[in-house]
Amino acid sequence: MALHHAVLAALLDEELSGYQLAKAFDLGVANFWHALPQQLYAELTRLENDGLITGREVVQDARPNKRLFTVTDAGLAELERFTASAAKPSSIRDDLVVKVQAADHVDTATLVDRLTERAAFARAKAELFGKLLRTMRGDRTEEDFLRHGERVGPYLTCLRGLAFEQGNRDWCERTIAVLREREAARAGH
């Protein structure tokens, strides 16, 4: 997947400015694709030049004008093509996993500190996803929302983000417990 597919998907439901797109990435899209604001602005320019999105200028009083972007028919066709193509299996590329790989040769306390930080981050992110999910479905049950909700795609990707962060939290907590048990056993000998 390229950034342009993530941007096209983010623009499907409404017109967004570059600033709003960056916020949307922070809140929802970031659970499956990370991009810096400058990358997003550059991608918007490329997509518009390629005819996959169109922009219109909005004049604002007392503030700079802004451009709002929406997906064109060609952009929707590109998303259709992308959706029909085989998905590549994902893989883990995480510096913390590399650090844990070296656990038998590095300071365990420092490693536990890094794992504790990541677990706290994952816990906070999972809470954020939980709040987003509750906001999206309103007073409906999850089952009802999944059957009858208008925008199920963002909800399903948010569920994936929640599961991902819960998995990160659980792995960090288990790894911490294992490292501490091994350290205690070594100290007991």
Short mmCIF file of N, CA and C in Angstrom, two decimals:
data_model
loop_
_atom_site.label_atom_id
_atom_site.label_comp_id
_atom_site.label_asym_id
_atom_site.label_seq_id
_atom_site.Cartn_x
_atom_site.Cartn_y
_atom_site.Cartn_z
N MET A 1 0.85 -1.18 0.00
CA MET A 1 0.00 0.00 0.00
C MET A 1 0.88 1.23 0.00
N ALA A 2 0.48 2.20 -0.74
CA ALA A 2 1.19 3.46 -0.77
C ALA A 2 0.37 4.51 -0.02
N LEU A 3 1.05 5.58 0.35
CA LEU A 3 0.38 6.65 1.08
C LEU A 3 -0.83 7.17 0.32
N HIS A 4 -0.73 7.20 -1.02
CA HIS A 4 -1.85 7.78 -1.78
C HIS A 4 -3.15 6.98 -1.57
N HIS A 5 -3.07 5.69 -1.36
CA HIS A 5 -4.30 4.92 -1.10
C HIS A 5 -4.88 5.28 0.26
N ALA A 6 -4.03 5.47 1.25
CA ALA A 6 -4.51 5.85 2.58
C ALA A 6 -5.16 7.24 2.54
N VAL A 7 -4.57 8.16 1.78
CA VAL A 7 -5.14 9.50 1.65
C VAL A 7 -6.48 9.43 0.92
N LEU A 8 -6.53 8.69 -0.18
CA LEU A 8 -7.80 8.55 -0.90
C LEU A 8 -8.88 7.98 0.01
N ALA A 9 -8.56 6.95 0.78
CA ALA A 9 -9.54 6.35 1.68
C ALA A 9 -10.00 7.35 2.74
N ALA A 10 -9.09 8.18 3.23
CA ALA A 10 -9.45 9.16 4.25
C ALA A 10 -10.36 10.25 3.69
N LEU A 11 -10.28 10.50 2.38
CA LEU A 11 -11.10 11.56 1.77
C LEU A 11 -12.44 11.06 1.23
N LEU A 12 -12.75 9.80 1.40
CA LEU A 12 -13.97 9.25 0.80
C LEU A 12 -15.26 9.84 1.35
N ASP A 13 -15.30 10.14 2.62
CA ASP A 13 -16.57 10.52 3.23
C ASP A 13 -16.88 12.01 3.24
N GLU A 14 -15.81 12.83 3.12
CA GLU A 14 -16.06 14.27 3.16
C GLU A 14 -14.87 15.03 2.60
N GLU A 15 -15.12 16.27 2.23
CA GLU A 15 -14.06 17.16 1.80
C GLU A 15 -13.22 17.51 3.02
N LEU A 16 -11.91 17.48 2.86
CA LEU A 16 -11.01 17.84 3.95
C LEU A 16 -9.92 18.77 3.45
N SER A 17 -9.49 19.65 4.32
CA SER A 17 -8.30 20.45 4.04
C SER A 17 -7.08 19.61 4.41
N GLY A 18 -5.90 20.08 4.05
CA GLY A 18 -4.69 19.38 4.45
C GLY A 18 -4.59 19.27 5.96
N TYR A 19 -4.94 20.34 6.65
CA TYR A 19 -4.91 20.34 8.12
C TYR A 19 -5.89 19.30 8.68
N GLN A 20 -7.10 19.29 8.15
CA GLN A 20 -8.10 18.32 8.62
C GLN A 20 -7.67 16.89 8.31
N LEU A 21 -7.02 16.70 7.16
CA LEU A 21 -6.52 15.38 6.79
C LEU A 21 -5.46 14.92 7.79
N ALA A 22 -4.56 15.82 8.16
CA ALA A 22 -3.53 15.48 9.16
C ALA A 22 -4.18 15.09 10.48
N LYS A 23 -5.23 15.79 10.89
CA LYS A 23 -5.95 15.44 12.12
C LYS A 23 -6.63 14.07 11.97
N ALA A 24 -7.22 13.82 10.81
CA ALA A 24 -7.88 12.53 10.57
C ALA A 24 -6.85 11.40 10.65
N PHE A 25 -5.65 11.65 10.13
CA PHE A 25 -4.60 10.63 10.21
C PHE A 25 -4.23 10.39 11.67
N ASP A 26 -4.10 11.45 12.45
CA ASP A 26 -3.74 11.29 13.87
C ASP A 26 -4.79 10.48 14.61
N LEU A 27 -6.06 10.71 14.32
CA LEU A 27 -7.12 10.08 15.10
C LEU A 27 -7.53 8.70 14.61
N GLY A 28 -7.50 8.46 13.34
CA GLY A 28 -8.03 7.18 12.86
C GLY A 28 -7.11 6.42 11.95
N VAL A 29 -6.62 7.09 10.93
CA VAL A 29 -5.82 6.40 9.93
C VAL A 29 -4.49 5.93 10.51
N ALA A 30 -4.00 6.64 11.54
CA ALA A 30 -2.69 6.29 12.12
C ALA A 30 -2.67 4.87 12.68
N ASN A 31 -3.81 4.28 12.93
CA ASN A 31 -3.76 2.90 13.44
C ASN A 31 -3.36 1.91 12.34
N PHE A 32 -3.34 2.36 11.08
CA PHE A 32 -2.85 1.46 10.03
C PHE A 32 -1.87 2.12 9.07
N TRP A 33 -1.69 3.43 9.14
CA TRP A 33 -0.73 4.09 8.27
C TRP A 33 -0.28 5.39 8.91
N HIS A 34 1.02 5.56 9.09
CA HIS A 34 1.57 6.77 9.70
C HIS A 34 2.14 7.67 8.61
N ALA A 35 1.87 8.96 8.73
CA ALA A 35 2.43 9.94 7.80
C ALA A 35 2.58 11.27 8.52
N LEU A 36 3.65 11.95 8.22
CA LEU A 36 3.87 13.29 8.75
C LEU A 36 3.04 14.29 7.95
N PRO A 37 2.66 15.43 8.57
CA PRO A 37 1.86 16.42 7.83
C PRO A 37 2.49 16.85 6.51
N GLN A 38 3.81 17.05 6.48
CA GLN A 38 4.44 17.48 5.23
C GLN A 38 4.32 16.40 4.14
N GLN A 39 4.33 15.13 4.55
CA GLN A 39 4.13 14.05 3.58
C GLN A 39 2.71 14.11 3.02
N LEU A 40 1.75 14.41 3.89
CA LEU A 40 0.35 14.48 3.45
C LEU A 40 0.13 15.63 2.47
N TYR A 41 0.71 16.79 2.77
CA TYR A 41 0.55 17.92 1.86
C TYR A 41 1.18 17.61 0.50
N ALA A 42 2.35 17.01 0.49
CA ALA A 42 2.99 16.64 -0.78
C ALA A 42 2.14 15.62 -1.54
N GLU A 43 1.55 14.67 -0.80
CA GLU A 43 0.71 13.64 -1.44
C GLU A 43 -0.56 14.26 -2.02
N LEU A 44 -1.15 15.22 -1.32
CA LEU A 44 -2.33 15.91 -1.85
C LEU A 44 -2.00 16.57 -3.20
N THR A 45 -0.85 17.20 -3.28
CA THR A 45 -0.43 17.84 -4.54
C THR A 45 -0.30 16.80 -5.65
N ARG A 46 0.37 15.67 -5.35
CA ARG A 46 0.54 14.61 -6.36
C ARG A 46 -0.81 14.05 -6.80
N LEU A 47 -1.68 13.77 -5.83
CA LEU A 47 -3.00 13.20 -6.16
C LEU A 47 -3.81 14.16 -7.02
N GLU A 48 -3.74 15.45 -6.70
CA GLU A 48 -4.48 16.42 -7.51
C GLU A 48 -3.89 16.51 -8.91
N ASN A 49 -2.56 16.52 -9.01
CA ASN A 49 -1.91 16.55 -10.33
C ASN A 49 -2.25 15.32 -11.16
N ASP A 50 -2.45 14.17 -10.49
CA ASP A 50 -2.80 12.93 -11.18
C ASP A 50 -4.30 12.80 -11.46
N GLY A 51 -5.09 13.78 -11.00
CA GLY A 51 -6.53 13.76 -11.24
C GLY A 51 -7.30 12.80 -10.35
N LEU A 52 -6.67 12.32 -9.27
CA LEU A 52 -7.34 11.38 -8.37
C LEU A 52 -8.14 12.09 -7.28
N ILE A 53 -7.81 13.35 -7.03
CA ILE A 53 -8.61 14.21 -6.15
C ILE A 53 -8.74 15.56 -6.83
N THR A 54 -9.70 16.31 -6.36
CA THR A 54 -9.85 17.68 -6.83
C THR A 54 -9.89 18.58 -5.61
N GLY A 55 -9.33 19.78 -5.77
CA GLY A 55 -9.33 20.73 -4.68
C GLY A 55 -10.07 21.99 -5.06
N ARG A 56 -10.63 22.62 -4.07
CA ARG A 56 -11.28 23.91 -4.31
C ARG A 56 -10.87 24.86 -3.19
N GLU A 57 -10.69 26.10 -3.54
CA GLU A 57 -10.25 27.09 -2.58
C GLU A 57 -11.45 27.69 -1.85
N VAL A 58 -11.32 27.82 -0.55
CA VAL A 58 -12.35 28.43 0.28
C VAL A 58 -11.76 29.71 0.88
N VAL A 59 -12.41 30.83 0.57
CA VAL A 59 -11.97 32.12 1.08
C VAL A 59 -12.47 32.25 2.51
N GLN A 60 -11.54 32.64 3.40
CA GLN A 60 -11.90 32.79 4.82
C GLN A 60 -11.60 34.22 5.26
N ASP A 61 -12.48 34.77 6.09
CA ASP A 61 -12.24 36.09 6.66
C ASP A 61 -11.27 35.97 7.82
N ALA A 62 -10.31 36.87 7.88
CA ALA A 62 -9.34 36.99 8.98
C ALA A 62 -8.44 35.76 9.13
N ARG A 63 -8.48 34.88 8.16
CA ARG A 63 -7.58 33.70 8.17
C ARG A 63 -7.17 33.44 6.73
N PRO A 64 -6.05 32.75 6.57
CA PRO A 64 -5.65 32.41 5.19
C PRO A 64 -6.69 31.52 4.52
N ASN A 65 -6.79 31.64 3.21
CA ASN A 65 -7.69 30.77 2.45
C ASN A 65 -7.23 29.32 2.63
N LYS A 66 -8.16 28.39 2.46
CA LYS A 66 -7.79 26.98 2.55
C LYS A 66 -8.31 26.24 1.33
N ARG A 67 -7.71 25.10 1.08
CA ARG A 67 -8.15 24.23 -0.01
C ARG A 67 -8.80 23.01 0.60
N LEU A 68 -9.94 22.64 0.06
CA LEU A 68 -10.64 21.42 0.46
C LEU A 68 -10.53 20.42 -0.68
N PHE A 69 -10.29 19.17 -0.33
CA PHE A 69 -10.07 18.13 -1.32
C PHE A 69 -11.13 17.05 -1.22
N THR A 70 -11.47 16.50 -2.39
CA THR A 70 -12.40 15.38 -2.46
C THR A 70 -11.93 14.40 -3.53
N VAL A 71 -12.34 13.16 -3.39
CA VAL A 71 -11.93 12.11 -4.33
C VAL A 71 -12.73 12.25 -5.63
N THR A 72 -12.04 12.11 -6.76
CA THR A 72 -12.70 12.14 -8.08
C THR A 72 -13.13 10.72 -8.45
N ASP A 73 -13.84 10.62 -9.56
CA ASP A 73 -14.20 9.29 -10.07
C ASP A 73 -12.95 8.46 -10.37
N ALA A 74 -11.91 9.12 -10.89
CA ALA A 74 -10.65 8.41 -11.16
C ALA A 74 -10.01 7.93 -9.86
N GLY A 75 -10.13 8.73 -8.80
CA GLY A 75 -9.60 8.32 -7.50
C GLY A 75 -10.36 7.13 -6.94
N LEU A 76 -11.68 7.16 -7.10
CA LEU A 76 -12.49 6.02 -6.65
C LEU A 76 -12.15 4.77 -7.45
N ALA A 77 -11.92 4.93 -8.76
CA ALA A 77 -11.53 3.80 -9.59
C ALA A 77 -10.18 3.24 -9.14
N GLU A 78 -9.26 4.12 -8.74
CA GLU A 78 -7.96 3.67 -8.24
C GLU A 78 -8.13 2.89 -6.94
N LEU A 79 -9.01 3.35 -6.06
CA LEU A 79 -9.27 2.60 -4.83
C LEU A 79 -9.92 1.26 -5.13
N GLU A 80 -10.80 1.20 -6.13
CA GLU A 80 -11.40 -0.07 -6.55
C GLU A 80 -10.32 -1.03 -7.03
N ARG A 81 -9.40 -0.52 -7.85
CA ARG A 81 -8.31 -1.34 -8.36
C ARG A 81 -7.43 -1.84 -7.21
N PHE A 82 -7.11 -0.92 -6.29
CA PHE A 82 -6.28 -1.27 -5.14
C PHE A 82 -6.98 -2.32 -4.27
N THR A 83 -8.27 -2.14 -4.04
CA THR A 83 -9.03 -3.08 -3.21
C THR A 83 -9.07 -4.46 -3.85
N ALA A 84 -9.13 -4.52 -5.17
CA ALA A 84 -9.20 -5.81 -5.87
C ALA A 84 -7.85 -6.52 -5.92
N SER A 85 -6.76 -5.80 -5.71
CA SER A 85 -5.44 -6.44 -5.77
C SER A 85 -5.18 -7.24 -4.49
N ALA A 86 -4.34 -8.24 -4.61
CA ALA A 86 -4.01 -9.09 -3.45
C ALA A 86 -3.32 -8.25 -2.38
N ALA A 87 -3.69 -8.50 -1.15
CA ALA A 87 -3.08 -7.79 -0.02
C ALA A 87 -1.79 -8.49 0.37
N LYS A 88 -0.76 -7.70 0.59
CA LYS A 88 0.51 -8.27 1.04
C LYS A 88 0.42 -8.55 2.53
N PRO A 89 0.94 -9.69 2.98
CA PRO A 89 0.94 -9.96 4.42
C PRO A 89 1.76 -8.89 5.15
N SER A 90 1.27 -8.49 6.31
CA SER A 90 2.02 -7.50 7.08
C SER A 90 3.10 -8.19 7.89
N SER A 91 4.07 -7.42 8.31
CA SER A 91 5.14 -7.96 9.13
C SER A 91 5.50 -6.94 10.20
N ILE A 92 6.10 -7.43 11.25
CA ILE A 92 6.50 -6.55 12.34
C ILE A 92 7.85 -5.93 12.02
N ARG A 93 7.91 -4.64 12.14
CA ARG A 93 9.17 -3.91 12.00
C ARG A 93 9.18 -2.92 13.16
N ASP A 94 9.77 -3.34 14.26
CA ASP A 94 9.65 -2.60 15.51
C ASP A 94 10.98 -2.64 16.26
N ASP A 95 11.50 -1.48 16.57
CA ASP A 95 12.79 -1.44 17.26
C ASP A 95 12.73 -2.06 18.64
N LEU A 96 11.58 -2.02 19.30
CA LEU A 96 11.47 -2.64 20.63
C LEU A 96 11.62 -4.16 20.52
N VAL A 97 11.12 -4.76 19.48
CA VAL A 97 11.26 -6.20 19.29
C VAL A 97 12.73 -6.56 19.09
N VAL A 98 13.46 -5.72 18.39
CA VAL A 98 14.91 -5.95 18.22
C VAL A 98 15.60 -5.88 19.58
N LYS A 99 15.21 -4.91 20.40
CA LYS A 99 15.80 -4.79 21.74
C LYS A 99 15.52 -6.03 22.57
N VAL A 100 14.31 -6.55 22.49
CA VAL A 100 13.97 -7.76 23.24
C VAL A 100 14.74 -8.96 22.70
N GLN A 101 14.97 -8.99 21.40
CA GLN A 101 15.78 -10.06 20.81
C GLN A 101 17.15 -10.14 21.49
N ALA A 102 17.66 -9.00 21.92
CA ALA A 102 18.98 -8.93 22.57
C ALA A 102 18.88 -9.06 24.09
N ALA A 103 17.75 -9.47 24.61
CA ALA A 103 17.50 -9.47 26.06
C ALA A 103 18.53 -10.24 26.88
N ASP A 104 19.10 -11.28 26.32
CA ASP A 104 20.06 -12.09 27.08
C ASP A 104 21.43 -11.43 27.19
N HIS A 105 21.62 -10.31 26.50
CA HIS A 105 22.93 -9.68 26.46
C HIS A 105 22.92 -8.20 26.87
N VAL A 106 21.77 -7.68 27.26
CA VAL A 106 21.66 -6.27 27.63
C VAL A 106 21.08 -6.14 29.03
N ASP A 107 21.12 -4.91 29.55
CA ASP A 107 20.60 -4.64 30.88
C ASP A 107 19.08 -4.85 30.93
N THR A 108 18.66 -5.81 31.73
CA THR A 108 17.24 -6.15 31.82
C THR A 108 16.41 -4.99 32.36
N ALA A 109 16.92 -4.27 33.33
CA ALA A 109 16.17 -3.16 33.93
C ALA A 109 15.85 -2.09 32.88
N THR A 110 16.83 -1.77 32.05
CA THR A 110 16.60 -0.78 30.99
C THR A 110 15.57 -1.29 30.00
N LEU A 111 15.67 -2.54 29.66
CA LEU A 111 14.71 -3.14 28.73
C LEU A 111 13.30 -3.13 29.32
N VAL A 112 13.19 -3.44 30.60
CA VAL A 112 11.88 -3.41 31.28
C VAL A 112 11.33 -1.98 31.26
N ASP A 113 12.20 -0.99 31.44
CA ASP A 113 11.74 0.41 31.36
C ASP A 113 11.14 0.72 29.99
N ARG A 114 11.82 0.29 28.91
CA ARG A 114 11.31 0.54 27.55
C ARG A 114 9.98 -0.19 27.33
N LEU A 115 9.89 -1.41 27.82
CA LEU A 115 8.65 -2.19 27.69
C LEU A 115 7.52 -1.55 28.49
N THR A 116 7.84 -1.03 29.65
CA THR A 116 6.83 -0.36 30.49
C THR A 116 6.30 0.88 29.80
N GLU A 117 7.21 1.65 29.16
CA GLU A 117 6.79 2.83 28.41
C GLU A 117 5.87 2.44 27.26
N ARG A 118 6.25 1.40 26.52
CA ARG A 118 5.43 0.98 25.38
C ARG A 118 4.08 0.45 25.84
N ALA A 119 4.05 -0.29 26.94
CA ALA A 119 2.78 -0.79 27.46
C ALA A 119 1.86 0.36 27.84
N ALA A 120 2.42 1.40 28.47
CA ALA A 120 1.61 2.57 28.84
C ALA A 120 1.08 3.28 27.60
N PHE A 121 1.93 3.41 26.58
CA PHE A 121 1.50 4.03 25.33
C PHE A 121 0.37 3.22 24.70
N ALA A 122 0.54 1.91 24.65
CA ALA A 122 -0.47 1.03 24.04
C ALA A 122 -1.78 1.09 24.83
N ARG A 123 -1.67 1.13 26.15
CA ARG A 123 -2.86 1.23 27.00
C ARG A 123 -3.63 2.52 26.70
N ALA A 124 -2.91 3.64 26.61
CA ALA A 124 -3.54 4.93 26.33
C ALA A 124 -4.16 4.94 24.94
N LYS A 125 -3.45 4.37 23.98
CA LYS A 125 -3.97 4.32 22.61
C LYS A 125 -5.22 3.44 22.54
N ALA A 126 -5.21 2.31 23.26
CA ALA A 126 -6.39 1.43 23.29
C ALA A 126 -7.58 2.17 23.90
N GLU A 127 -7.33 2.96 24.93
CA GLU A 127 -8.42 3.75 25.52
C GLU A 127 -8.98 4.75 24.52
N LEU A 128 -8.09 5.39 23.76
CA LEU A 128 -8.52 6.34 22.74
C LEU A 128 -9.37 5.64 21.68
N PHE A 129 -8.92 4.46 21.22
CA PHE A 129 -9.71 3.72 20.24
C PHE A 129 -11.07 3.33 20.81
N GLY A 130 -11.10 2.93 22.08
CA GLY A 130 -12.37 2.60 22.72
C GLY A 130 -13.33 3.78 22.70
N LYS A 131 -12.82 4.97 23.01
CA LYS A 131 -13.65 6.18 22.98
C LYS A 131 -14.14 6.49 21.57
N LEU A 132 -13.23 6.36 20.59
CA LEU A 132 -13.63 6.60 19.20
C LEU A 132 -14.74 5.65 18.76
N LEU A 133 -14.58 4.39 19.13
CA LEU A 133 -15.61 3.40 18.77
C LEU A 133 -16.95 3.74 19.40
N ARG A 134 -16.92 4.13 20.67
CA ARG A 134 -18.18 4.50 21.34
C ARG A 134 -18.81 5.72 20.68
N THR A 135 -17.98 6.68 20.28
CA THR A 135 -18.49 7.88 19.60
C THR A 135 -19.10 7.52 18.26
N MET A 136 -18.43 6.67 17.51
CA MET A 136 -18.93 6.29 16.18
C MET A 136 -20.27 5.57 16.24
N ARG A 137 -20.42 4.69 17.22
CA ARG A 137 -21.67 3.90 17.25
C ARG A 137 -22.77 4.57 18.06
N GLY A 138 -22.44 5.61 18.83
CA GLY A 138 -23.46 6.32 19.60
C GLY A 138 -24.09 5.40 20.63
N ASP A 139 -25.41 5.41 20.68
CA ASP A 139 -26.10 4.58 21.69
C ASP A 139 -26.45 3.18 21.17
N ARG A 140 -25.95 2.83 20.01
CA ARG A 140 -26.20 1.49 19.45
C ARG A 140 -25.24 0.47 20.06
N THR A 141 -25.67 -0.77 20.04
CA THR A 141 -24.74 -1.84 20.40
C THR A 141 -23.76 -2.02 19.24
N GLU A 142 -22.65 -2.64 19.53
CA GLU A 142 -21.68 -2.86 18.45
C GLU A 142 -22.27 -3.73 17.35
N GLU A 143 -22.98 -4.78 17.73
CA GLU A 143 -23.58 -5.67 16.73
C GLU A 143 -24.57 -4.93 15.83
N ASP A 144 -25.39 -4.07 16.43
CA ASP A 144 -26.35 -3.30 15.65
C ASP A 144 -25.63 -2.33 14.72
N PHE A 145 -24.60 -1.66 15.24
CA PHE A 145 -23.85 -0.73 14.41
C PHE A 145 -23.18 -1.44 13.24
N LEU A 146 -22.58 -2.59 13.51
CA LEU A 146 -21.89 -3.32 12.44
C LEU A 146 -22.86 -3.80 11.36
N ARG A 147 -24.09 -4.08 11.73
CA ARG A 147 -25.10 -4.52 10.75
C ARG A 147 -25.73 -3.35 9.99
N HIS A 148 -25.97 -2.23 10.70
CA HIS A 148 -26.80 -1.18 10.13
C HIS A 148 -26.16 0.20 10.10
N GLY A 149 -24.97 0.36 10.65
CA GLY A 149 -24.32 1.68 10.69
C GLY A 149 -23.97 2.16 9.29
N GLU A 150 -23.95 3.47 9.12
CA GLU A 150 -23.69 4.04 7.80
C GLU A 150 -22.23 3.90 7.38
N ARG A 151 -21.30 4.12 8.28
CA ARG A 151 -19.88 4.12 7.94
C ARG A 151 -19.16 3.02 8.70
N VAL A 152 -19.21 1.83 8.20
CA VAL A 152 -18.64 0.69 8.90
C VAL A 152 -17.12 0.57 8.69
N GLY A 153 -16.59 1.06 7.57
CA GLY A 153 -15.16 0.96 7.28
C GLY A 153 -14.28 1.59 8.35
N PRO A 154 -14.50 2.87 8.69
CA PRO A 154 -13.70 3.48 9.74
C PRO A 154 -13.85 2.75 11.09
N TYR A 155 -15.02 2.24 11.35
CA TYR A 155 -15.24 1.51 12.60
C TYR A 155 -14.41 0.23 12.63
N LEU A 156 -14.43 -0.49 11.51
CA LEU A 156 -13.67 -1.74 11.44
C LEU A 156 -12.17 -1.50 11.54
N THR A 157 -11.68 -0.42 10.91
CA THR A 157 -10.25 -0.13 11.03
C THR A 157 -9.90 0.30 12.45
N CYS A 158 -10.80 0.98 13.10
CA CYS A 158 -10.57 1.37 14.49
C CYS A 158 -10.56 0.12 15.39
N LEU A 159 -11.42 -0.85 15.10
CA LEU A 159 -11.38 -2.12 15.84
C LEU A 159 -10.03 -2.81 15.67
N ARG A 160 -9.47 -2.75 14.46
CA ARG A 160 -8.15 -3.34 14.22
C ARG A 160 -7.08 -2.60 15.02
N GLY A 161 -7.17 -1.28 15.06
CA GLY A 161 -6.24 -0.49 15.85
C GLY A 161 -6.33 -0.85 17.33
N LEU A 162 -7.55 -1.04 17.82
CA LEU A 162 -7.75 -1.42 19.22
C LEU A 162 -7.11 -2.78 19.50
N ALA A 163 -7.37 -3.75 18.63
CA ALA A 163 -6.80 -5.08 18.83
C ALA A 163 -5.27 -5.04 18.76
N PHE A 164 -4.73 -4.24 17.85
CA PHE A 164 -3.29 -4.09 17.71
C PHE A 164 -2.67 -3.55 19.00
N GLU A 165 -3.25 -2.49 19.54
CA GLU A 165 -2.71 -1.89 20.75
C GLU A 165 -2.90 -2.79 21.97
N GLN A 166 -4.02 -3.48 22.03
CA GLN A 166 -4.22 -4.44 23.13
C GLN A 166 -3.18 -5.56 23.04
N GLY A 167 -2.89 -6.03 21.82
CA GLY A 167 -1.86 -7.04 21.63
C GLY A 167 -0.48 -6.53 22.04
N ASN A 168 -0.17 -5.29 21.67
CA ASN A 168 1.10 -4.68 22.09
C ASN A 168 1.20 -4.62 23.61
N ARG A 169 0.14 -4.15 24.25
CA ARG A 169 0.12 -4.05 25.71
C ARG A 169 0.32 -5.41 26.34
N ASP A 170 -0.42 -6.40 25.88
CA ASP A 170 -0.32 -7.74 26.46
C ASP A 170 1.06 -8.34 26.27
N TRP A 171 1.65 -8.17 25.07
CA TRP A 171 2.99 -8.70 24.82
C TRP A 171 4.01 -8.02 25.73
N CYS A 172 3.92 -6.69 25.85
CA CYS A 172 4.86 -5.97 26.72
C CYS A 172 4.74 -6.44 28.16
N GLU A 173 3.52 -6.56 28.65
CA GLU A 173 3.32 -6.98 30.04
C GLU A 173 3.83 -8.40 30.27
N ARG A 174 3.60 -9.29 29.34
CA ARG A 174 4.09 -10.67 29.48
C ARG A 174 5.62 -10.71 29.41
N THR A 175 6.19 -9.94 28.49
CA THR A 175 7.64 -9.90 28.36
C THR A 175 8.29 -9.34 29.62
N ILE A 176 7.70 -8.31 30.18
CA ILE A 176 8.19 -7.74 31.45
C ILE A 176 8.16 -8.81 32.54
N ALA A 177 7.06 -9.53 32.65
CA ALA A 177 6.93 -10.57 33.69
C ALA A 177 7.99 -11.65 33.51
N VAL A 178 8.21 -12.09 32.26
CA VAL A 178 9.21 -13.13 31.99
C VAL A 178 10.61 -12.63 32.36
N LEU A 179 10.94 -11.42 31.93
CA LEU A 179 12.27 -10.88 32.23
C LEU A 179 12.49 -10.72 33.73
N ARG A 180 11.47 -10.26 34.43
CA ARG A 180 11.59 -10.10 35.89
C ARG A 180 11.74 -11.45 36.58
N GLU A 181 10.97 -12.43 36.14
CA GLU A 181 11.09 -13.78 36.73
C GLU A 181 12.48 -14.35 36.50
N ARG A 182 13.00 -14.19 35.31
CA ARG A 182 14.34 -14.71 35.00
C ARG A 182 15.40 -13.98 35.82
N GLU A 183 15.25 -12.69 35.98
CA GLU A 183 16.20 -11.90 36.78
C GLU A 183 16.15 -12.33 38.24
N ALA A 184 14.94 -12.56 38.76
CA ALA A 184 14.80 -13.01 40.14
C ALA A 184 15.40 -14.39 40.34
N ALA A 185 15.21 -15.27 39.36
CA ALA A 185 15.77 -16.63 39.45
C ALA A 185 17.30 -16.57 39.45
N ARG A 186 17.88 -15.69 38.62
CA ARG A 186 19.34 -15.56 38.58
C ARG A 186 19.87 -15.00 39.90
N ALA A 187 19.14 -14.05 40.47
CA ALA A 187 19.57 -13.45 41.74
C ALA A 187 19.46 -14.45 42.88
N GLY A 188 18.54 -15.41 42.78
CA GLY A 188 18.34 -16.42 43.81
C GLY A 188 19.39 -17.51 43.81
N HIS A 189 20.15 -17.64 42.73
CA HIS A 189 21.18 -18.70 42.64
C HIS A 189 22.43 -18.28 43.29
#
